[in-house]
Short mmCIF file of C-alpha atoms and ligand atoms in Angstrom, two decimals:
data_model
loop_
_atom_site.label_atom_id
_atom_site.label_comp_id
_atom_site.label_asym_id
_atom_site.label_seq_id
_atom_site.Cartn_x
_atom_site.Cartn_y
_atom_site.Cartn_z
CA MET A 820 3.54 -113.68 69.24
CA SER A 821 4.66 -116.81 70.48
CA ASP A 822 3.41 -117.54 74.06
CA THR A 823 5.40 -120.42 75.27
CA ALA A 824 5.19 -121.11 79.02
CA LYS A 825 8.73 -122.25 79.13
CA THR A 826 11.86 -121.79 77.05
CA LEU A 827 15.21 -123.37 77.50
CA ILE A 828 18.14 -121.51 76.08
CA ARG A 829 21.06 -123.75 75.56
CA GLY A 830 24.66 -122.99 75.50
CA ALA A 831 24.47 -119.13 76.01
CA ARG A 832 27.36 -117.12 77.42
CA ILE A 833 25.83 -114.96 79.91
CA LEU A 834 27.66 -111.41 79.83
CA GLY A 835 30.43 -113.24 77.72
CA GLY A 836 31.17 -115.99 80.48
CA GLU A 837 31.40 -119.65 79.86
CA PRO A 838 28.40 -121.40 77.97
CA THR A 839 25.58 -122.54 80.22
CA ASP A 840 21.68 -123.23 80.03
CA VAL A 841 18.98 -120.79 81.09
CA LEU A 842 15.46 -121.87 81.76
CA ILE A 843 12.47 -119.32 81.41
CA GLU A 844 9.07 -120.12 82.83
CA GLY A 845 6.35 -117.70 82.40
CA GLU A 846 7.62 -114.08 82.82
CA THR A 847 10.77 -115.22 84.91
CA VAL A 848 14.09 -116.85 84.75
CA THR A 849 13.86 -119.59 86.79
CA ALA A 850 17.17 -121.53 86.58
CA THR A 851 20.68 -121.10 85.25
CA GLY A 852 23.60 -123.76 85.03
CA GLU A 853 24.97 -126.68 82.94
CA GLY A 854 22.61 -129.29 81.67
CA LEU A 855 19.22 -128.18 82.49
CA SER A 856 16.23 -129.91 81.16
CA ALA A 857 12.67 -129.06 81.20
CA GLU A 858 9.52 -131.23 80.00
CA GLY A 859 7.74 -129.38 77.28
CA ALA A 860 10.11 -126.58 76.68
CA GLU A 861 10.80 -124.82 73.60
CA THR A 862 14.34 -125.03 73.16
CA VAL A 863 16.88 -122.44 71.71
CA GLU A 864 20.19 -123.60 70.81
CA ALA A 865 22.39 -120.52 71.24
CA GLY A 866 25.62 -122.21 70.47
CA GLY A 867 27.80 -120.01 72.49
CA ARG A 868 26.18 -116.79 71.58
CA ILE A 869 26.07 -113.83 74.28
CA LEU A 870 23.10 -113.45 76.70
CA LEU A 871 22.85 -110.12 77.99
CA PRO A 872 20.04 -108.34 80.06
CA GLY A 873 17.38 -106.44 77.56
CA LEU A 874 18.93 -103.20 76.52
CA VAL A 875 17.25 -99.96 77.96
CA ASP A 876 17.47 -96.87 75.92
CA LEU A 877 17.07 -93.48 77.79
CA HIS A 878 16.58 -91.45 74.55
CA THR A 879 14.32 -92.58 71.88
CA HIS A 880 12.04 -90.44 69.68
CA LEU A 881 9.03 -92.38 68.80
CA ARG A 882 7.34 -89.54 67.05
CA GLU A 883 3.74 -90.39 68.03
CA PRO A 884 1.46 -88.53 68.45
CA GLY A 885 1.87 -86.23 65.36
CA ARG A 886 4.54 -87.39 63.41
CA GLU A 887 3.45 -90.74 62.51
CA ASP A 888 4.64 -90.48 58.89
CA SER A 889 8.23 -90.98 60.52
CA GLU A 890 7.47 -93.29 63.09
CA THR A 891 4.75 -94.68 65.67
CA VAL A 892 5.08 -96.25 68.86
CA LEU A 893 4.45 -99.66 67.22
CA THR A 894 6.98 -99.54 64.56
CA GLY A 895 9.55 -97.78 66.76
CA THR A 896 9.08 -100.38 69.49
CA LYS A 897 9.35 -103.20 66.87
CA ALA A 898 12.83 -101.45 65.88
CA ALA A 899 13.61 -101.59 69.50
CA ALA A 900 13.05 -105.30 70.04
CA LYS A 901 15.07 -106.02 66.69
CA GLY A 902 17.95 -104.09 68.26
CA GLY A 903 17.83 -106.08 71.43
CA PHE A 904 15.95 -103.45 73.74
CA THR A 905 13.48 -104.19 76.19
CA ALA A 906 12.52 -100.71 77.26
CA VAL A 907 12.76 -97.25 75.87
CA HIS A 908 12.29 -93.68 77.01
CA ALA A 909 10.00 -91.72 74.62
CA MET A 910 11.00 -88.38 74.09
CA ALA A 911 8.68 -85.43 74.71
CA ASN A 912 9.14 -83.41 71.35
CA THR A 913 5.95 -84.85 69.70
CA PHE A 914 3.06 -83.05 68.38
CA PRO A 915 1.34 -82.09 70.71
CA VAL A 916 4.30 -81.85 73.21
CA ALA A 917 4.12 -84.50 75.87
CA ASP A 918 3.88 -81.61 78.74
CA THR A 919 0.75 -82.66 80.35
CA ALA A 920 -0.67 -86.03 82.01
CA GLY A 921 -3.15 -86.70 79.18
CA VAL A 922 -0.38 -86.93 76.61
CA VAL A 923 2.04 -88.81 78.45
CA GLU A 924 -0.52 -91.24 79.46
CA GLN A 925 -1.40 -91.60 75.61
CA VAL A 926 2.08 -92.63 75.00
CA TRP A 927 2.36 -94.89 77.86
CA ARG A 928 -1.05 -96.57 76.74
CA LEU A 929 0.31 -97.05 73.30
CA GLY A 930 3.40 -98.57 74.58
CA LYS A 931 1.53 -101.02 76.39
CA GLU A 932 -0.69 -101.96 73.44
CA SER A 933 2.38 -102.46 71.00
CA GLY A 934 3.85 -105.61 73.23
CA TYR A 935 7.20 -105.35 71.80
CA CYS A 936 9.03 -103.04 74.35
CA ASP A 937 8.17 -101.33 77.52
CA VAL A 938 7.74 -97.29 76.79
CA GLN A 939 8.50 -94.96 79.54
CA PRO A 940 7.31 -91.58 78.23
CA VAL A 941 9.60 -88.67 79.09
CA GLY A 942 7.70 -85.36 80.14
CA ALA A 943 8.56 -81.88 78.89
CA VAL A 944 10.38 -79.65 81.16
CA THR A 945 8.39 -76.52 79.89
CA VAL A 946 5.01 -75.78 78.44
CA GLY A 947 5.45 -76.92 74.54
CA LEU A 948 9.36 -76.70 74.97
CA ASN A 949 8.82 -72.75 75.09
CA GLY A 950 11.49 -72.71 77.58
CA LYS A 951 9.55 -70.11 79.63
CA GLN A 952 6.78 -71.97 81.75
CA LEU A 953 7.26 -75.15 83.58
CA ALA A 954 5.07 -77.97 82.46
CA GLU A 955 2.97 -79.92 85.01
CA LEU A 956 5.74 -82.04 86.24
CA GLY A 957 3.97 -83.23 89.37
CA ALA A 958 0.79 -84.25 86.97
CA MET A 959 3.01 -86.15 84.76
CA HIS A 960 4.63 -87.92 87.71
CA ASP A 961 1.47 -88.54 89.50
CA SER A 962 -0.10 -89.96 86.10
CA ALA A 963 -0.40 -93.49 85.22
CA ALA A 964 2.71 -93.22 83.22
CA SER A 965 4.66 -92.38 86.39
CA VAL A 966 7.25 -89.74 84.65
CA ARG A 967 10.38 -89.53 86.04
CA VAL A 968 12.49 -88.41 83.42
CA PHE A 969 11.94 -84.73 82.07
CA SER A 970 13.40 -83.12 79.08
CA ASP A 971 12.78 -80.50 76.30
CA ASP A 972 15.14 -82.39 74.15
CA GLY A 973 15.57 -81.06 70.66
CA LYS A 974 15.91 -77.72 72.68
CA CYS A 975 17.91 -76.72 75.60
CA VAL A 976 16.55 -75.47 78.81
CA ASP A 977 18.77 -72.43 78.35
CA ASP A 978 17.12 -70.36 80.92
CA ALA A 979 19.10 -70.80 84.15
CA VAL A 980 16.15 -69.91 86.40
CA MET A 981 14.01 -72.42 84.55
CA MET A 982 16.36 -75.11 84.73
CA ARG A 983 16.90 -74.36 88.73
CA ARG A 984 13.00 -74.46 89.16
CA ALA A 985 12.83 -77.90 87.37
CA LEU A 986 15.71 -79.43 89.42
CA GLU A 987 14.00 -78.11 92.70
CA TYR A 988 10.76 -79.72 91.44
CA VAL A 989 11.62 -83.20 90.42
CA LYS A 990 13.81 -83.48 93.60
CA ALA A 991 10.60 -84.05 95.43
CA PHE A 992 9.96 -87.30 93.60
CA ASP A 993 13.48 -88.38 92.89
CA GLY A 994 13.11 -87.19 89.25
CA VAL A 995 15.79 -86.34 86.82
CA VAL A 996 16.30 -83.34 84.37
CA ALA A 997 17.88 -84.64 81.04
CA GLN A 998 19.41 -81.78 79.55
CA HIS A 999 19.95 -81.20 75.79
CA ALA A 1000 23.03 -78.99 76.22
CA GLN A 1001 23.00 -76.45 73.42
CA GLU A 1002 23.53 -72.61 74.25
CA PRO A 1003 21.00 -71.21 71.61
CA ARG A 1004 22.75 -67.91 70.87
CA LEU A 1005 26.12 -69.62 70.19
CA THR A 1006 24.59 -72.31 67.58
CA GLU A 1007 22.36 -69.65 65.64
CA GLY A 1008 22.76 -70.54 61.92
CA ALA A 1009 25.03 -73.66 62.91
CA GLU A 1010 24.84 -76.71 60.61
CA MET A 1011 27.98 -78.81 61.53
CA ASN A 1012 30.68 -78.99 64.21
CA GLU A 1013 32.76 -75.88 64.31
CA GLY A 1014 36.50 -76.48 63.29
CA VAL A 1015 38.63 -77.31 60.25
CA VAL A 1016 36.01 -78.85 58.18
CA SER A 1017 33.30 -76.11 58.71
CA ALA A 1018 35.61 -73.57 57.73
CA GLU A 1019 36.86 -75.29 54.59
CA LEU A 1020 33.09 -76.08 53.50
CA GLY A 1021 31.98 -72.66 54.67
CA LEU A 1022 29.34 -73.97 56.91
CA GLY A 1023 28.01 -72.32 60.11
CA GLY A 1024 30.06 -73.86 63.02
CA TRP A 1025 28.61 -75.42 66.26
CA PRO A 1026 31.38 -74.74 68.61
CA ALA A 1027 32.11 -77.01 71.52
CA VAL A 1028 31.57 -74.38 74.01
CA ALA A 1029 28.02 -74.17 73.31
CA GLU A 1030 27.35 -77.63 74.65
CA GLU A 1031 30.23 -77.27 77.19
CA SER A 1032 29.10 -74.11 78.91
CA ILE A 1033 25.65 -75.43 79.46
CA ILE A 1034 26.93 -78.45 80.91
CA ALA A 1035 29.16 -76.64 83.32
CA ARG A 1036 26.35 -74.31 84.50
CA ASP A 1037 23.94 -77.34 84.97
CA VAL A 1038 26.37 -79.50 86.90
CA LEU A 1039 26.88 -76.65 89.37
CA LEU A 1040 22.86 -75.93 89.36
CA ALA A 1041 22.16 -79.64 90.30
CA ALA A 1042 24.68 -79.47 93.03
CA HIS A 1043 23.43 -76.35 94.32
CA VAL A 1044 19.84 -77.70 94.40
CA GLY A 1045 21.15 -80.95 95.58
CA SER A 1046 19.12 -82.75 92.63
CA ARG A 1047 19.82 -85.01 89.89
CA VAL A 1048 20.97 -83.85 86.22
CA HIS A 1049 21.36 -86.16 83.30
CA ILE A 1050 23.24 -85.02 80.23
CA CYS A 1051 21.96 -86.15 76.86
CA HIS A 1052 24.36 -87.07 73.96
CA LEU A 1053 27.80 -85.74 75.20
CA SER A 1054 29.60 -84.99 72.15
CA THR A 1055 32.97 -83.06 72.93
CA ALA A 1056 36.04 -84.22 74.75
CA GLY A 1057 35.57 -81.12 76.81
CA SER A 1058 32.16 -82.19 78.13
CA VAL A 1059 33.71 -85.20 79.18
CA GLU A 1060 36.28 -83.32 81.41
CA ILE A 1061 33.36 -81.31 82.86
CA VAL A 1062 31.34 -84.35 84.03
CA ARG A 1063 34.66 -86.18 85.27
CA TRP A 1064 34.95 -83.07 87.26
CA ALA A 1065 31.38 -82.98 88.43
CA LYS A 1066 31.48 -86.60 89.35
CA SER A 1067 34.77 -86.32 91.41
CA LYS A 1068 32.79 -83.69 93.57
CA GLY A 1069 30.09 -86.47 94.19
CA TRP A 1070 27.62 -84.63 92.77
CA ASN A 1071 24.41 -86.20 91.18
CA VAL A 1072 25.37 -86.03 87.36
CA THR A 1073 25.00 -88.79 84.86
CA ALA A 1074 25.82 -88.70 81.06
CA GLU A 1075 25.14 -90.70 77.99
CA VAL A 1076 26.62 -90.91 74.41
CA THR A 1077 24.96 -92.12 71.33
CA PRO A 1078 26.77 -94.87 69.27
CA HIS A 1079 27.20 -92.50 66.22
CA HIS A 1080 29.15 -90.09 68.34
CA LEU A 1081 31.27 -93.10 69.24
CA LEU A 1082 31.91 -93.77 65.75
CA LEU A 1083 31.62 -90.98 62.98
CA THR A 1084 33.49 -87.83 62.50
CA ASP A 1085 32.56 -84.54 60.89
CA GLU A 1086 34.95 -85.31 58.08
CA LEU A 1087 31.80 -87.24 56.70
CA VAL A 1088 30.11 -83.87 56.32
CA ARG A 1089 32.55 -83.16 53.38
CA SER A 1090 30.10 -85.46 51.42
CA TYR A 1091 27.08 -83.01 51.92
CA ASP A 1092 25.01 -86.07 52.59
CA PRO A 1093 22.37 -85.06 55.09
CA VAL A 1094 22.21 -88.56 56.64
CA TYR A 1095 25.30 -87.02 58.72
CA LYS A 1096 23.24 -84.18 59.74
CA VAL A 1097 22.44 -84.63 63.58
CA ASN A 1098 22.21 -82.51 66.92
CA PRO A 1099 24.55 -82.45 68.36
CA PRO A 1100 26.80 -82.55 65.38
CA LEU A 1101 29.40 -85.06 64.60
CA ARG A 1102 32.55 -83.95 66.07
CA THR A 1103 36.35 -84.57 65.56
CA GLU A 1104 38.34 -87.81 65.72
CA ALA A 1105 39.81 -86.48 69.36
CA ASP A 1106 36.45 -86.12 70.66
CA VAL A 1107 35.38 -89.70 69.50
CA MET A 1108 38.40 -90.99 71.20
CA ALA A 1109 37.75 -88.94 74.46
CA LEU A 1110 34.20 -90.23 74.49
CA ARG A 1111 35.05 -93.86 74.03
CA GLU A 1112 37.79 -93.60 76.95
CA ALA A 1113 34.86 -92.10 78.94
CA LEU A 1114 32.46 -94.62 78.20
CA ALA A 1115 34.89 -97.13 79.32
CA ASP A 1116 35.98 -95.50 82.40
CA GLY A 1117 32.47 -94.99 83.51
CA THR A 1118 32.75 -90.96 83.30
CA ILE A 1119 29.75 -91.49 80.76
CA ASP A 1120 27.25 -93.85 82.28
CA CYS A 1121 25.37 -95.17 79.34
CA VAL A 1122 24.73 -95.46 75.61
CA ALA A 1123 21.52 -93.80 74.49
CA THR A 1124 20.39 -93.99 70.88
CA ASP A 1125 18.79 -90.71 70.05
CA HIS A 1126 16.88 -92.63 67.59
CA ALA A 1127 15.53 -90.00 65.27
CA PRO A 1128 13.42 -90.94 62.47
CA HIS A 1129 12.65 -88.87 59.58
CA PRO A 1130 10.72 -89.56 56.30
CA HIS A 1131 12.91 -89.50 53.32
CA GLU A 1132 11.59 -86.08 52.12
CA ASP A 1133 12.86 -84.47 55.26
CA LYS A 1134 16.59 -85.93 54.78
CA ASP A 1135 16.86 -86.40 50.95
CA CYS A 1136 17.46 -82.69 50.30
CA GLU A 1137 20.07 -80.21 50.31
CA TRP A 1138 22.16 -80.09 53.63
CA GLY A 1139 20.91 -76.74 54.69
CA ALA A 1140 17.22 -77.66 54.31
CA ALA A 1141 17.38 -81.34 55.77
CA ALA A 1142 16.26 -82.04 59.30
CA MET A 1143 18.65 -83.31 61.87
CA GLY A 1144 19.01 -86.73 63.21
CA MET A 1145 19.46 -90.32 62.43
CA VAL A 1146 17.70 -93.82 63.32
CA GLY A 1147 19.88 -95.86 65.77
CA LEU A 1148 17.82 -98.53 67.55
CA GLU A 1149 18.52 -101.36 65.00
CA THR A 1150 22.23 -100.64 64.93
CA ALA A 1151 23.30 -99.44 68.08
CA LEU A 1152 24.59 -102.67 69.67
CA SER A 1153 26.63 -103.41 66.52
CA VAL A 1154 28.07 -99.98 66.77
CA VAL A 1155 29.20 -100.41 70.26
CA GLN A 1156 30.33 -104.14 69.59
CA HIS A 1157 32.71 -102.36 66.71
CA THR A 1158 33.83 -99.33 68.73
CA MET A 1159 33.98 -100.47 72.33
CA VAL A 1160 33.99 -104.52 72.55
CA ASP A 1161 36.01 -105.44 69.50
CA THR A 1162 38.47 -102.67 70.51
CA GLY A 1163 39.04 -104.14 74.03
CA LEU A 1164 37.52 -101.41 75.60
CA LEU A 1165 34.61 -102.86 77.15
CA THR A 1166 33.78 -106.15 78.27
CA TRP A 1167 30.24 -107.79 77.42
CA GLU A 1168 29.59 -107.33 81.24
CA GLN A 1169 30.25 -103.89 80.96
CA VAL A 1170 28.34 -103.43 77.82
CA ALA A 1171 25.06 -104.67 79.86
CA ASP A 1172 26.24 -102.16 82.62
CA ARG A 1173 26.14 -99.25 80.12
CA MET A 1174 23.33 -100.25 77.87
CA SER A 1175 21.21 -101.93 80.46
CA HIS A 1176 21.70 -101.48 84.14
CA ARG A 1177 22.78 -97.86 84.39
CA PRO A 1178 20.24 -96.45 81.90
CA SER A 1179 17.50 -98.34 83.89
CA ALA A 1180 18.91 -97.03 87.22
CA ILE A 1181 18.89 -93.52 85.81
CA GLY A 1182 15.26 -93.65 84.65
CA ARG A 1183 14.24 -95.45 88.02
CA LEU A 1184 12.62 -98.27 85.98
CA GLU A 1185 11.47 -101.50 87.62
CA GLY A 1186 12.07 -104.91 86.12
CA GLN A 1187 14.37 -103.71 83.75
CA GLY A 1188 18.47 -103.52 83.74
CA ARG A 1189 18.38 -106.72 86.16
CA PRO A 1190 21.09 -109.35 86.28
CA VAL A 1191 20.61 -112.63 84.40
CA ALA A 1192 19.74 -115.05 87.23
CA ALA A 1193 16.86 -117.14 88.69
CA GLY A 1194 14.15 -115.10 90.13
CA GLU A 1195 14.78 -112.07 87.82
CA PRO A 1196 11.90 -111.22 85.01
CA ALA A 1197 13.24 -112.43 81.76
CA ASN A 1198 13.82 -109.34 79.81
CA LEU A 1199 16.85 -110.85 77.62
CA VAL A 1200 18.64 -110.31 74.51
CA LEU A 1201 20.61 -113.11 72.63
CA LEU A 1202 23.32 -111.98 70.17
CA ASP A 1203 25.86 -113.51 67.68
CA PRO A 1204 29.00 -111.49 68.06
CA ASP A 1205 30.64 -113.43 65.19
CA TYR A 1206 28.07 -112.37 62.61
CA ARG A 1207 29.22 -110.05 59.83
CA GLY A 1208 27.12 -108.16 57.58
CA SER A 1209 26.34 -104.74 55.85
CA VAL A 1210 23.64 -102.71 57.07
CA ASP A 1211 20.65 -102.77 54.84
CA PRO A 1212 17.84 -100.28 55.94
CA ALA A 1213 15.43 -102.37 53.80
CA GLY A 1214 14.94 -104.68 56.36
CA PHE A 1215 14.54 -102.28 59.34
CA ALA A 1216 11.26 -102.29 61.47
CA SER A 1217 11.31 -98.56 61.82
CA ARG A 1218 9.09 -96.45 59.37
CA SER A 1219 12.18 -94.47 58.60
CA ARG A 1220 15.51 -95.14 57.00
CA ASN A 1221 17.81 -92.20 57.98
CA THR A 1222 20.71 -94.56 58.96
CA PRO A 1223 24.25 -93.14 58.60
CA TYR A 1224 25.56 -96.95 58.29
CA GLN A 1225 23.85 -97.96 54.81
CA GLY A 1226 26.17 -100.42 53.08
CA ARG A 1227 28.65 -100.37 55.90
CA GLU A 1228 29.76 -103.78 57.52
CA LEU A 1229 29.18 -103.88 61.15
CA PRO A 1230 29.65 -106.78 63.52
CA GLY A 1231 27.26 -108.58 65.61
CA ARG A 1232 23.46 -109.36 65.26
CA VAL A 1233 20.49 -109.85 67.62
CA THR A 1234 19.01 -113.20 67.15
CA HIS A 1235 16.53 -113.23 69.97
CA THR A 1236 14.71 -110.79 72.31
CA TRP A 1237 12.45 -111.84 75.37
CA LEU A 1238 10.29 -109.27 76.76
CA ARG A 1239 8.99 -111.10 80.27
CA GLY A 1240 9.73 -114.43 78.76
CA ARG A 1241 7.77 -113.78 75.58
CA ALA A 1242 9.81 -113.82 72.46
CA THR A 1243 9.84 -110.43 70.58
CA VAL A 1244 12.58 -111.47 67.98
CA VAL A 1245 13.40 -115.20 66.94
CA ASP A 1246 16.24 -115.82 64.78
CA GLY A 1247 16.60 -112.07 63.84
CA ASN A 1248 13.04 -111.63 62.90
CA LEU A 1249 9.95 -110.12 64.83
CA THR A 1250 7.49 -112.55 66.18
ZN1 ZN B 1685 18.86 -83.83 71.78
#
């Protein structure tokens, strides 16, 4: 990795503004403005490309420990850096589950050693994600990993008493419970969104109400307890309405949407290509439009990738047997540009808000999601919005290739990423 003490980025458009120069010294941005010069600095000619704060993902599956055949902390953080991320939250559904101080500290240490991206472990809410016994939330918070986000993601904390207890527990240290909203009884045997397409294909349907009923319950519980709840991967128009209502009450509710739910619909399932099998399922065009609108107006706080790597043997099989999930770190920014920026729904400044500032604030991260300004940590991403190219998973840094965008033309490309002043990606390549 290059370890340049000084880097001068020339002609970068900070948050999409007018071209200017940015000087990085050590780990910090020390100056911004036109015509900067610095003796001995490595110069990056940005040529009017966009400079944003490093992206922060609230929802990444790094798979280590236990499923290193699909991803490791090292390969996942390399993928993150290539996608412009400087911090990711590592989900707890590993083997063993991250439900103790020992496991979260292991993931945290592996992240430190990777050097490509900060890794903030998420702790499980319940022991072994069993939904029955509260995990050692306090011990995980007090550990070296300082866990503040707790989630049984992959599974829903469906027991209302358990959810209430978790919300009460994390309140003491300003933690947040991130809920995977899926009423399990309503989704038994479900393989795709319940609707016209599922009826025609004869596949088990996953009704919107299975997601919405849990969100409605949990925003009420969060209000009752006076604690923070975060809703993972919102996927329906009805979910948006509930979150909008909860926020109008002033309750401490935040929500995320994945890039794939901003672009893809259940019509794709007609191909029976398991690359489109994901949890929550791809929904309808009307849902996609409601999600875009909600991200634009701030009802949905942030974009989170739900990067879910799987080895090909778990995806290259018949629809019914295939694992659920898609990789997303290396395409997230392009999908957001395509669906939100090129459509005029978000400015680059708002992209920085939805993909850096807000997710960092929800996770209570320090030194991430900060403004691009003198005195701030040099966690930065430089992207070329004019780039056009088709997605080639052969070039992914992720160990897995299960992208729904193979061969699809998407705009934009990350050319440089800096983690505390150190370049992790240069000209699109890992250092
Ligand atoms: Zn989930």
